XYZ file of C-alpha atoms in Angstrom:
114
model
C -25.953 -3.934 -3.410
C -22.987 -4.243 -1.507
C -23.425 -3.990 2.336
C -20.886 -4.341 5.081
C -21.460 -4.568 8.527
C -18.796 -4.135 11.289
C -19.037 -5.174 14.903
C -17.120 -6.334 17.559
C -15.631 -3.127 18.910
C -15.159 -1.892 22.473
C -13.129 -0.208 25.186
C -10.089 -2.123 26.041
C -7.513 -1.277 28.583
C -3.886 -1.031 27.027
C -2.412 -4.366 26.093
C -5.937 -6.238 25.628
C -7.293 -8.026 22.759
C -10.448 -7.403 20.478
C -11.670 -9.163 17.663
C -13.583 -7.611 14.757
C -16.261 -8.888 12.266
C -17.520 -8.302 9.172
C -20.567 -9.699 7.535
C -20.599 -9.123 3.784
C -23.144 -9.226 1.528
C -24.246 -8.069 -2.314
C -21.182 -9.296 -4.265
C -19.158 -12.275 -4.623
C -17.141 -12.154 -1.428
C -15.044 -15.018 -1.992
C -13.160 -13.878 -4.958
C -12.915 -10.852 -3.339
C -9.930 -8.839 -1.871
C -10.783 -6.983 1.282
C -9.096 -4.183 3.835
C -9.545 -2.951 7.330
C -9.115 0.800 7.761
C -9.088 2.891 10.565
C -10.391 6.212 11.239
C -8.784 7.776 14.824
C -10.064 10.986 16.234
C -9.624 13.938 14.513
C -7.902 12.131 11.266
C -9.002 10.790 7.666
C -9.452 7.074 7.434
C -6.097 4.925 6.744
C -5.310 1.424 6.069
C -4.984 -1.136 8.322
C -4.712 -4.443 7.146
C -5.663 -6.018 3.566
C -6.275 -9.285 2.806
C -6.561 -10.767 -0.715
C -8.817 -13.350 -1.953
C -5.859 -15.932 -2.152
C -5.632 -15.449 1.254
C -2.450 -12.892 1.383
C -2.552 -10.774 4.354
C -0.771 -7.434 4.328
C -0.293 -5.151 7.130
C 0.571 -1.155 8.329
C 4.346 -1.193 10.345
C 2.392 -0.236 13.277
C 0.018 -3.096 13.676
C 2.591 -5.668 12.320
C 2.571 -8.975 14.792
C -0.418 -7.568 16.912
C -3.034 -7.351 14.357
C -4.016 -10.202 12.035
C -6.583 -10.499 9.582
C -8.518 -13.651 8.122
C -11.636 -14.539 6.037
C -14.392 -16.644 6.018
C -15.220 -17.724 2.466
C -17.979 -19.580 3.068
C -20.005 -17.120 5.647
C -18.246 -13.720 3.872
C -16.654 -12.247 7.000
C -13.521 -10.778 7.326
C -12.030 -10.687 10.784
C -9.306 -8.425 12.363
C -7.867 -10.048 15.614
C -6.405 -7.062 17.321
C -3.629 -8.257 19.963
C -1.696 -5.923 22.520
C -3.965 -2.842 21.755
C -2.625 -0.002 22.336
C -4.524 4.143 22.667
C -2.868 4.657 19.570
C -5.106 2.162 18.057
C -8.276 3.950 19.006
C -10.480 4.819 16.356
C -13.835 3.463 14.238
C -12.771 0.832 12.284
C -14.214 0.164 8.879
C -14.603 -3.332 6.649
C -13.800 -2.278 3.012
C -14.142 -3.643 -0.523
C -11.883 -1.765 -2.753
C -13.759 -2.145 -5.632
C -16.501 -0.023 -3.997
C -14.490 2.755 -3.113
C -17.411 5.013 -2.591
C -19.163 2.324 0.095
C -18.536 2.672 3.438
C -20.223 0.386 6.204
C -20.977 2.167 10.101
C -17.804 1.045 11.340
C -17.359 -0.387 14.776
C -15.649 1.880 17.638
C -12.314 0.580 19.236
C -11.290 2.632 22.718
C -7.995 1.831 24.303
C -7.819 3.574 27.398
C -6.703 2.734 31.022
């Protein structure tokens, strides 16, 4: 079955960096759109970045040219490189297949905090 496992999180200070993983297993990654979402404190889960399985990226206004996503097709992970964090960007973040829309991995907790 589909699993997704999200790491790579931290505490940052304000205009750090972090980079995000996701190893993906139980379906056929590779022909396979994917998403980052974020959940902050307090607030339901929203959409980050998405990445189809051509290789299109798409991102939120807020995290446009700080936050990039990428994929590796032949080890299924999905990255987020997360560039000038900053506390607004606090939150568990969460590797997502739409097509499972009920499957949710851990997530992986991102603090950005002086």
């Amino acid at each position: 079955q589909v699993q997704l496992v999200e790491s790579g999180g931290g505490l940052v200070s304000p205009g750090g960096s972090l980079r995000l993983s996701c190893a993906a297993s139980g379906f056929i990654f590779g022909t396979s759109a994917m998403a980052w979402y974020r959940q902050a404190p307090g607030k339901r889960r929203t959409l980050v970045a998405s990445m189809t399985a051509n290789g299109a990226a798409d991102y939120v206004d807020s995290v446009k040219g700080r936050f990039t996503v990428s994929r590796d097709d032949v080890n299924n992970r999905l990255y987020l490189q997360m560039n000038n964090l900053r506390p607004e960007d606090t939150g568990v973040y969460y590797c997502k297949l739409p097509t499972a829309p009920n499957y949710w991995g851990q997530g992986t907790q991102v603090t950005v905090s002086a």
